Amino acid sequence: MTTLVVADGSQPPVSPLPPQVAPVEPVGRVPVGVTPPEPAGLNKIRHFVFIVQENRSFDSYFGTYPGADGIPRGICLPNPNGGPCVAPHHDAKTADFDPPHLAADAQTEIAGGKMNGFLVAAVAKAKSSKYPVCGTSSVPCKVGQDPRDTLAWQDARDIPNYWNYAHLYVLQDRMFSSTASNTLPNRLYLLTGQDGQSAGKASQPPTGPLTQETEYRIPAITDVLTSHDVSWRYYVADGNKIDVQGQVVPTTPTAPLAPLSISLLNPLPALIGIRTDAVQRSRIVNTAQFYRDARDGTLPEVAWVVPTMALSEHPPYDTRIGMAYVTGLVDAVMAGPDWYSSAIFISYDEWGGFYDHVAPPHLDEKSLGPRVPGLVISPYARQGYVDHTVYTTASWLKMIEERFDLPTLTSRDASAHDMRADFDFTQQPRTPVALSPTIEGTAYPVPAQAIVH
C-alpha cells in the first residue's frame, strides 16, 4: 500500500491579478486514422484516469492564480439592468446563478471574440426565468438568482484543493470546451471526437431531449480500446452524497443508480458500439467499483469518472462538495498500488456561461467554446507548471492513442496537441500528497515537494 503524505499549509493569500501571456497558437494537422508514435517515457503511465466535472470557466476558478493567463485589470461589463457596470469579483457563496450556455448563448457571450456578452446573456435568462431585477438597494438578490454571478470568481479561500493541485502538479490555462454549446455535445466530443450532429446520428440531436432510446451511430474511443484489447471502465456516480473520505454514498445500498441510464452527463450508453456489445456495456459500472479498483491495484488502463449533478459543481450545487468528491477520487488512486503508474486528468465539460476573457480559437469548421480549468496529477507531472498549450478533450484522446498505439478517430484528435509537456519522465516518481476530502479542503499552499532526477 502506498504511504500517504498528509499536506499542511497556511491560510491562502489574496493573489494579485497576473499579466496576460502569449496568444493561443494554431493547431497542426495530421491525417485521421494514422497511428501516432508512442512518445518516449509515456510507457511509464499504465493507467489514465479522466475526471470530468461540470460548467466552470477557467477565469471563474483560476482567474487570479499566479502565473496563469487570468482576468485582465479594468474589466467591467455594462449592466443591461442599468446602473454601474459589473466587474469580475470574488464570490464567497457556495451556490451560484446558473448562467446560460446553449449554443446561441455562447455566441452572445463570445460576441465575435470580444468576450463581453456574458452579462447580457445572463440577465436575459434571469428575466425569462421571471427572477426579479435584483442587485439594487431596494431589491436584494436571492442566492441562485443573481445574473451577476456570471462574473464571479473563486480562489484558494473557496476551492483550496484545486489550487493545491495546481501548485503541486500542472495547471492548463488553454484548455477549451470542445464546442461552444452545452453539456451533451461536449461529452460526446470527449468520447468520440465529434458532437453527433454529423452523418451517423440516428436519433435526437445533442441539443434535443434524451431518452433511453436515443442512439448515436458514431464510433467511440471505447470501441477502439475494446478492439485493441486495452482495458477500460467508465465509472458513473451512484449517489448524491459523499462520506468522510470524499467517496460517493450510494443512493441506497441495495439499489444504486443504474450506470447504463442515459443522461446528459452520461451519453456513453447511447452510442451504437455500447448498445450492440454486452462486453462493453459490462464496463460501465458504479463509482463504488472505482474505489475498489484503486484500493486493489486493479484500475483499468483507461478510466473515466462521471458525477451525478449534485456532485458535479454545476450551479446551483455546492462547488465545495464537488471539490471534496474529486479529492476523494484522487486520494483513492494515491492510496493504492497503481499511483506510481497513473496520470489523473481533471477538467470540466464546458464553461457553463461563466465569464472568461480569452476568445476561443477555431478548429476545423467550428469554434471551440470558452476555456475550462485543466489539471494533470501524476507522480511524473511537473511541479507548479502552468501549461499554455491549446487543448481540448481531444488531447485526452490523443494521449490514449499515443500511449497504446491506436488509430485516431477524427480530425480533432488527429490534429490535437498531446500533453507530454506536462510530464517529466526523467524525474523520480513523486510520493503522493493526500489532501483533505472535505468541503474545507487543505489550506493553500501546501509545501512543494523535492524533485529528484
XYZ file of N, CA and C in Angstrom, residues 277-425:
447
model
N -22.912 -4.307 -27.882
C -21.807 -5.117 -27.358
C -21.970 -5.278 -25.856
N -22.349 -6.465 -25.423
C -22.567 -6.725 -23.999
C -21.281 -6.593 -23.202
N -20.134 -6.919 -23.821
C -18.852 -6.793 -23.120
C -18.584 -5.329 -22.799
N -18.817 -4.453 -23.761
C -18.614 -3.033 -23.492
C -19.595 -2.526 -22.440
N -20.834 -2.946 -22.520
C -21.817 -2.495 -21.519
C -21.395 -2.907 -20.116
N -20.747 -4.055 -20.001
C -20.342 -4.526 -18.669
C -19.241 -3.672 -18.060
N -18.604 -2.835 -18.877
C -17.530 -1.986 -18.376
C -18.033 -0.624 -17.919
N -19.321 -0.383 -17.999
C -19.933 0.824 -17.455
C -20.478 0.448 -16.083
N -19.855 0.945 -15.029
C -20.113 0.456 -13.676
C -20.303 1.632 -12.720
N -20.723 1.315 -11.515
C -20.896 2.340 -10.488
C -19.547 2.786 -9.929
N -19.532 4.011 -9.405
C -18.299 4.576 -8.865
C -17.755 3.763 -7.696
N -18.631 3.049 -6.997
C -18.141 2.204 -5.901
C -17.058 1.256 -6.391
N -17.161 0.835 -7.651
C -16.151 -0.054 -8.215
C -14.817 0.665 -8.377
N -14.867 1.981 -8.636
C -13.624 2.741 -8.788
C -12.792 2.689 -7.512
N -13.449 2.891 -6.371
C -12.706 2.877 -5.109
C -12.115 1.488 -4.841
N -12.862 0.443 -5.192
C -12.327 -0.923 -5.013
C -11.149 -1.168 -5.952
N -11.285 -0.733 -7.203
C -10.199 -0.943 -8.150
C -8.941 -0.186 -7.736
N -9.118 1.044 -7.255
C -7.959 1.821 -6.805
C -7.305 1.162 -5.604
N -8.106 0.697 -4.677
C -7.580 0.044 -3.465
C -6.843 -1.244 -3.793
N -7.390 -2.017 -4.732
C -6.849 -3.346 -5.016
C -5.756 -3.342 -6.083
N -5.474 -2.177 -6.675
C -4.485 -2.143 -7.738
C -4.984 -2.764 -9.026
N -6.295 -2.643 -9.282
C -6.886 -3.233 -10.485
C -7.523 -2.168 -11.371
N -7.009 -0.941 -11.310
C -7.525 0.087 -12.202
C -7.286 -0.333 -13.650
N -8.230 -0.041 -14.535
C -8.010 -0.354 -15.946
C -6.982 0.595 -16.552
N -6.616 0.325 -17.778
C -5.648 1.201 -18.433
C -6.239 2.572 -18.742
N -7.536 2.627 -18.983
C -8.223 3.902 -19.225
C -9.503 3.921 -18.409
N -9.716 5.023 -17.684
C -10.897 5.149 -16.838
C -11.474 6.558 -16.961
N -12.786 6.618 -17.016
C -13.497 7.894 -16.909
C -14.367 7.836 -15.671
N -14.524 8.981 -14.992
C -15.362 9.036 -13.804
C -16.368 10.166 -13.991
N -17.648 9.818 -13.903
C -18.749 10.737 -14.208
C -19.539 11.004 -12.932
N -19.787 12.264 -12.579
C -20.516 12.571 -11.353
C -22.025 12.554 -11.563
N -22.776 12.573 -10.487
C -24.167 12.999 -10.550
C -24.184 14.528 -10.563
N -25.315 15.103 -10.899
C -25.382 16.559 -10.968
C -25.053 17.187 -9.613
N -25.475 16.568 -8.520
C -25.247 17.136 -7.193
C -23.766 17.180 -6.821
N -22.946 16.334 -7.447
C -21.513 16.279 -7.153
C -20.672 16.983 -8.217
N -21.321 17.572 -9.206
C -20.626 17.996 -10.420
C -20.113 19.432 -10.405
N -20.519 20.232 -9.419
C -20.201 21.664 -9.335
C -21.047 22.508 -10.288
N -21.999 21.890 -10.955
C -22.927 22.616 -11.808
C -23.822 23.489 -10.924
N -23.922 24.798 -11.210
C -24.818 25.628 -10.403
C -26.252 25.071 -10.448
N -26.970 25.155 -9.335
C -26.620 25.834 -8.083
C -25.973 24.915 -7.050
N -25.427 23.756 -7.465
C -24.853 22.834 -6.496
C -23.538 23.361 -5.937
N -23.233 22.945 -4.736
C -22.115 23.466 -3.953
C -20.775 23.087 -4.588
N -19.977 24.090 -4.917
C -18.657 23.827 -5.506
C -17.756 23.071 -4.531
N -17.921 23.311 -3.239
C -17.058 22.664 -2.246
C -17.323 21.167 -2.161
N -18.597 20.767 -2.327
C -18.919 19.342 -2.318
C -18.305 18.669 -3.537
N -18.375 19.342 -4.683
C -17.739 18.797 -5.867
C -16.243 18.653 -5.693
N -15.607 19.651 -5.082
C -14.168 19.575 -4.827
C -13.838 18.402 -3.902
N -14.646 18.210 -2.859
C -14.398 17.108 -1.928
C -14.562 15.757 -2.613
N -15.567 15.648 -3.483
C -15.782 14.408 -4.241
C -14.589 14.113 -5.149
N -14.100 15.119 -5.874
C -12.939 14.925 -6.746
C -11.716 14.547 -5.919
N -11.533 15.202 -4.771
C -10.408 14.872 -3.901
C -10.477 13.423 -3.443
N -11.681 12.941 -3.151
C -11.830 11.545 -2.756
C -11.401 10.581 -3.850
N -11.655 10.947 -5.105
C -11.211 10.111 -6.221
C -9.685 10.105 -6.328
N -9.101 11.301 -6.252
C -7.645 11.413 -6.351
C -6.973 10.698 -5.181
N -7.493 10.911 -3.978
C -6.922 10.245 -2.808
C -6.973 8.727 -2.941
N -8.059 8.220 -3.531
C -8.184 6.769 -3.694
C -7.071 6.223 -4.585
N -6.766 6.929 -5.669
C -5.667 6.489 -6.534
C -4.338 6.600 -5.799
N -4.146 7.710 -5.089
C -2.892 7.916 -4.373
C -2.655 6.855 -3.302
N -3.724 6.352 -2.691
C -3.578 5.374 -1.607
C -3.370 3.955 -2.116
N -3.551 3.738 -3.407
C -3.456 2.390 -3.946
C -2.133 2.121 -4.644
N -1.885 0.877 -4.995
C -0.608 0.497 -5.606
C -0.435 0.999 -7.042
N -1.502 1.499 -7.682
C -1.388 1.965 -9.059
C -0.939 3.419 -9.178
N -0.776 4.114 -8.058
C -0.408 5.531 -8.113
C 0.851 5.772 -8.947
N 1.871 4.964 -8.754
C 3.164 5.232 -9.372
C 3.196 4.973 -10.879
N 2.080 4.524 -11.427
C 1.998 4.347 -12.879
C 0.728 4.999 -13.433
N 0.255 6.042 -12.752
C -1.016 6.672 -13.124
C -0.841 8.122 -13.525
N -1.789 8.597 -14.313
C -1.932 10.017 -14.610
C -3.409 10.352 -14.508
N -3.712 11.368 -13.719
C -5.092 11.792 -13.477
C -5.304 13.140 -14.154
N -6.362 13.239 -14.932
C -6.692 14.466 -15.647
C -8.056 14.954 -15.138
N -8.123 16.211 -14.719
C -9.355 16.794 -14.199
C -9.739 17.978 -15.077
N -10.975 17.993 -15.540
C -11.438 19.153 -16.290
C -12.958 19.223 -16.216
N -13.527 20.128 -17.006
C -14.955 20.429 -16.995
C -15.469 20.352 -18.429
N -16.662 19.795 -18.603
C -17.125 19.573 -19.967
C -17.296 20.879 -20.737
N -17.738 21.942 -20.073
C -17.857 23.250 -20.714
C -17.891 24.333 -19.644
N -17.895 25.569 -20.093
C -17.680 26.729 -19.227
C -18.905 27.151 -18.424
N -20.075 26.676 -18.787
C -21.275 26.911 -18.004
C -21.812 28.324 -18.026
N -21.357 29.152 -18.962
C -21.832 30.534 -19.014
C -21.069 31.495 -18.143
N -20.046 30.995 -17.422
C -19.243 31.876 -16.578
C -18.209 32.631 -17.424
N -17.921 33.825 -17.007
C -17.031 34.716 -17.759
C -15.640 34.115 -17.949
N -15.121 34.289 -19.154
C -13.713 34.038 -19.440
C -13.281 35.056 -20.486
N -12.069 35.548 -20.349
C -11.655 36.668 -21.189
C -10.947 36.256 -22.475
N -10.609 34.964 -22.654
C -9.847 34.524 -23.818
C -10.804 34.065 -24.917
N -10.698 34.666 -26.090
C -11.537 34.276 -27.222
C -11.165 32.878 -27.689
N -12.134 31.980 -27.828
C -11.812 30.619 -28.271
C -11.318 30.604 -29.712
N -10.309 29.791 -30.014
C -9.847 29.656 -31.402
C -10.791 28.778 -32.211
N -10.623 28.785 -33.524
C -11.374 27.915 -34.419
C -10.539 26.674 -34.747
N -11.185 25.520 -34.696
C -10.609 24.282 -35.204
C -11.589 23.717 -36.213
N -11.093 23.065 -37.244
C -11.914 22.566 -38.352
C -12.941 23.619 -38.741
N -14.200 23.251 -38.865
C -15.188 24.237 -39.299
C -15.905 24.905 -38.131
N -15.537 24.560 -36.914
C -16.270 25.051 -35.756
C -15.345 25.771 -34.788
N -15.937 26.693 -34.049
C -15.206 27.368 -32.986
C -15.246 26.514 -31.722
N -14.181 26.555 -30.964
C -14.208 25.956 -29.635
C -15.062 26.821 -28.719
N -15.412 26.267 -27.565
C -16.088 27.051 -26.555
C -15.079 27.693 -25.625
N -15.530 28.560 -24.705
C -14.614 29.221 -23.769
C -13.805 28.235 -22.933
N -12.753 28.774 -22.316
C -11.819 27.938 -21.550
C -12.467 27.307 -20.334
N -11.915 26.167 -19.958
C -12.288 25.476 -18.727
C -11.014 25.162 -17.953
N -11.100 24.927 -16.644
C -9.898 24.520 -15.900
C -9.405 23.159 -16.367
N -8.096 22.991 -16.377
C -7.480 21.702 -16.669
C -6.351 21.431 -15.681
N -6.352 20.251 -15.070
C -5.328 19.852 -14.110
C -4.783 18.482 -14.484
N -3.483 18.287 -14.296
C -2.843 16.991 -14.522
C -2.091 16.615 -13.258
N -2.398 15.438 -12.713
C -1.823 14.960 -11.457
C -1.181 13.605 -11.709
N 0.089 13.486 -11.393
C 0.803 12.229 -11.637
C 2.120 12.255 -10.883
N 2.656 11.102 -10.534
C 3.998 11.098 -9.937
C 5.057 11.609 -10.901
N 4.728 11.667 -12.204
C 5.661 12.176 -13.201
C 5.276 13.572 -13.703
N 4.233 14.169 -13.135
C 3.833 15.508 -13.567
C 4.859 16.543 -13.109
N 5.039 17.572 -13.907
C 5.877 18.694 -13.476
C 5.226 19.357 -12.263
N 6.036 19.996 -11.464
C 5.515 20.633 -10.253
C 5.348 22.136 -10.471
N 4.134 22.622 -10.159
C 3.876 24.046 -10.251
C 3.974 24.590 -11.661
N 3.652 23.772 -12.644
C 3.820 24.139 -14.043
C 2.501 24.637 -14.611
N 2.500 25.809 -15.228
C 1.324 26.334 -15.928
C 1.551 26.139 -17.419
N 0.740 25.319 -18.008
C 0.881 24.954 -19.416
C -0.018 25.852 -20.259
N 0.585 26.553 -21.240
C -0.160 27.493 -22.078
C -0.502 26.908 -23.449
N -0.392 25.587 -23.618
C -0.692 24.944 -24.895
C -2.201 24.808 -25.079
N -2.666 24.952 -26.328
C -4.093 24.806 -26.626
C -4.491 23.333 -26.542
N -5.494 23.056 -25.692
C -6.010 21.701 -25.547
C -7.533 21.709 -25.579
N -8.101 20.552 -25.924
C -9.488 20.197 -25.645
C -9.448 18.753 -25.159
N -10.606 18.160 -24.929
C -10.586 16.749 -24.538
C -10.106 15.854 -25.678
N -9.986 16.397 -26.902
C -9.355 15.636 -27.987
C -7.903 15.319 -27.652
N -7.281 16.168 -26.842
C -5.909 15.888 -26.405
C -5.871 14.693 -25.467
N -6.935 14.476 -24.713
C -7.017 13.260 -23.907
C -7.052 12.032 -24.824
N -7.881 12.116 -25.873
C -7.915 11.020 -26.838
C -6.531 10.793 -27.441
N -5.853 11.885 -27.766
C -4.528 11.784 -28.385
C -3.548 11.066 -27.452
N -3.595 11.378 -26.173
C -2.705 10.723 -25.217
C -2.960 9.218 -25.167
N -4.237 8.835 -25.143
C -4.578 7.412 -25.125
C -4.059 6.728 -26.388
N -4.292 7.387 -27.524
C -3.899 6.800 -28.806
C -2.389 6.650 -28.918
N -1.650 7.647 -28.453
C -0.190 7.557 -28.500
C 0.330 6.477 -27.567
N -0.223 6.453 -26.370
C 0.300 5.510 -25.383
C 0.056 4.061 -25.791
N -1.129 3.777 -26.355
C -1.485 2.390 -26.627
C -1.458 2.049 -28.120
N -0.825 2.941 -28.905
C -0.586 2.653 -30.322
C -1.903 2.400 -31.054
N -2.818 3.377 -30.957
C -4.153 3.245 -31.521
C -4.358 4.241 -32.662
N -5.207 3.918 -33.623
C -5.534 4.882 -34.672
C -6.413 6.002 -34.133
N -6.357 7.144 -34.795
C -7.176 8.284 -34.377
C -8.611 8.118 -34.868
N -9.526 8.845 -34.206
C -10.952 8.750 -34.515
C -11.392 9.759 -35.565
N -11.027 11.025 -35.352
C -11.495 12.120 -36.198
C -10.357 13.113 -36.401
N -10.651 14.174 -37.175
C -9.637 15.214 -37.374
C -9.307 15.926 -36.078
N -10.245 15.931 -35.121
C -9.991 16.620 -33.855
C -8.838 15.983 -33.094
N -8.910 14.692 -32.840
C -7.822 14.063 -32.080
C -6.586 13.874 -32.949
N -6.765 13.730 -34.273
C -5.599 13.598 -35.152
C -4.732 14.847 -35.110
N -5.362 16.023 -35.000
C -4.614 17.282 -35.032
C -4.350 17.869 -33.654
N -4.823 17.219 -32.604
C -4.693 17.773 -31.249
C -3.251 17.722 -30.761
N -2.901 18.683 -29.913
C -1.661 18.575 -29.168
C -1.823 17.504 -28.095
N -0.806 16.671 -27.915
C -0.842 15.795 -26.752
C -0.375 16.602 -25.536
N -0.293 15.965 -24.396
C 0.030 16.666 -23.165
C 1.373 16.224 -22.590
N 2.273 15.811 -23.470
C 3.585 15.361 -22.999
C 4.332 16.460 -22.256
N 4.062 17.725 -22.618
C 4.765 18.833 -21.973
C 4.502 18.894 -20.479
N 3.440 18.242 -20.020
C 3.074 18.306 -18.603
C 3.790 17.263 -17.756
N 4.609 16.441 -18.393
C 5.300 15.366 -17.674
C 6.812 15.527 -17.802
N 7.511 15.075 -16.774
C 8.965 14.978 -16.816
C 9.323 13.554 -16.423
N 9.563 12.731 -17.419
C 9.829 11.322 -17.154
C 11.271 11.066 -16.744
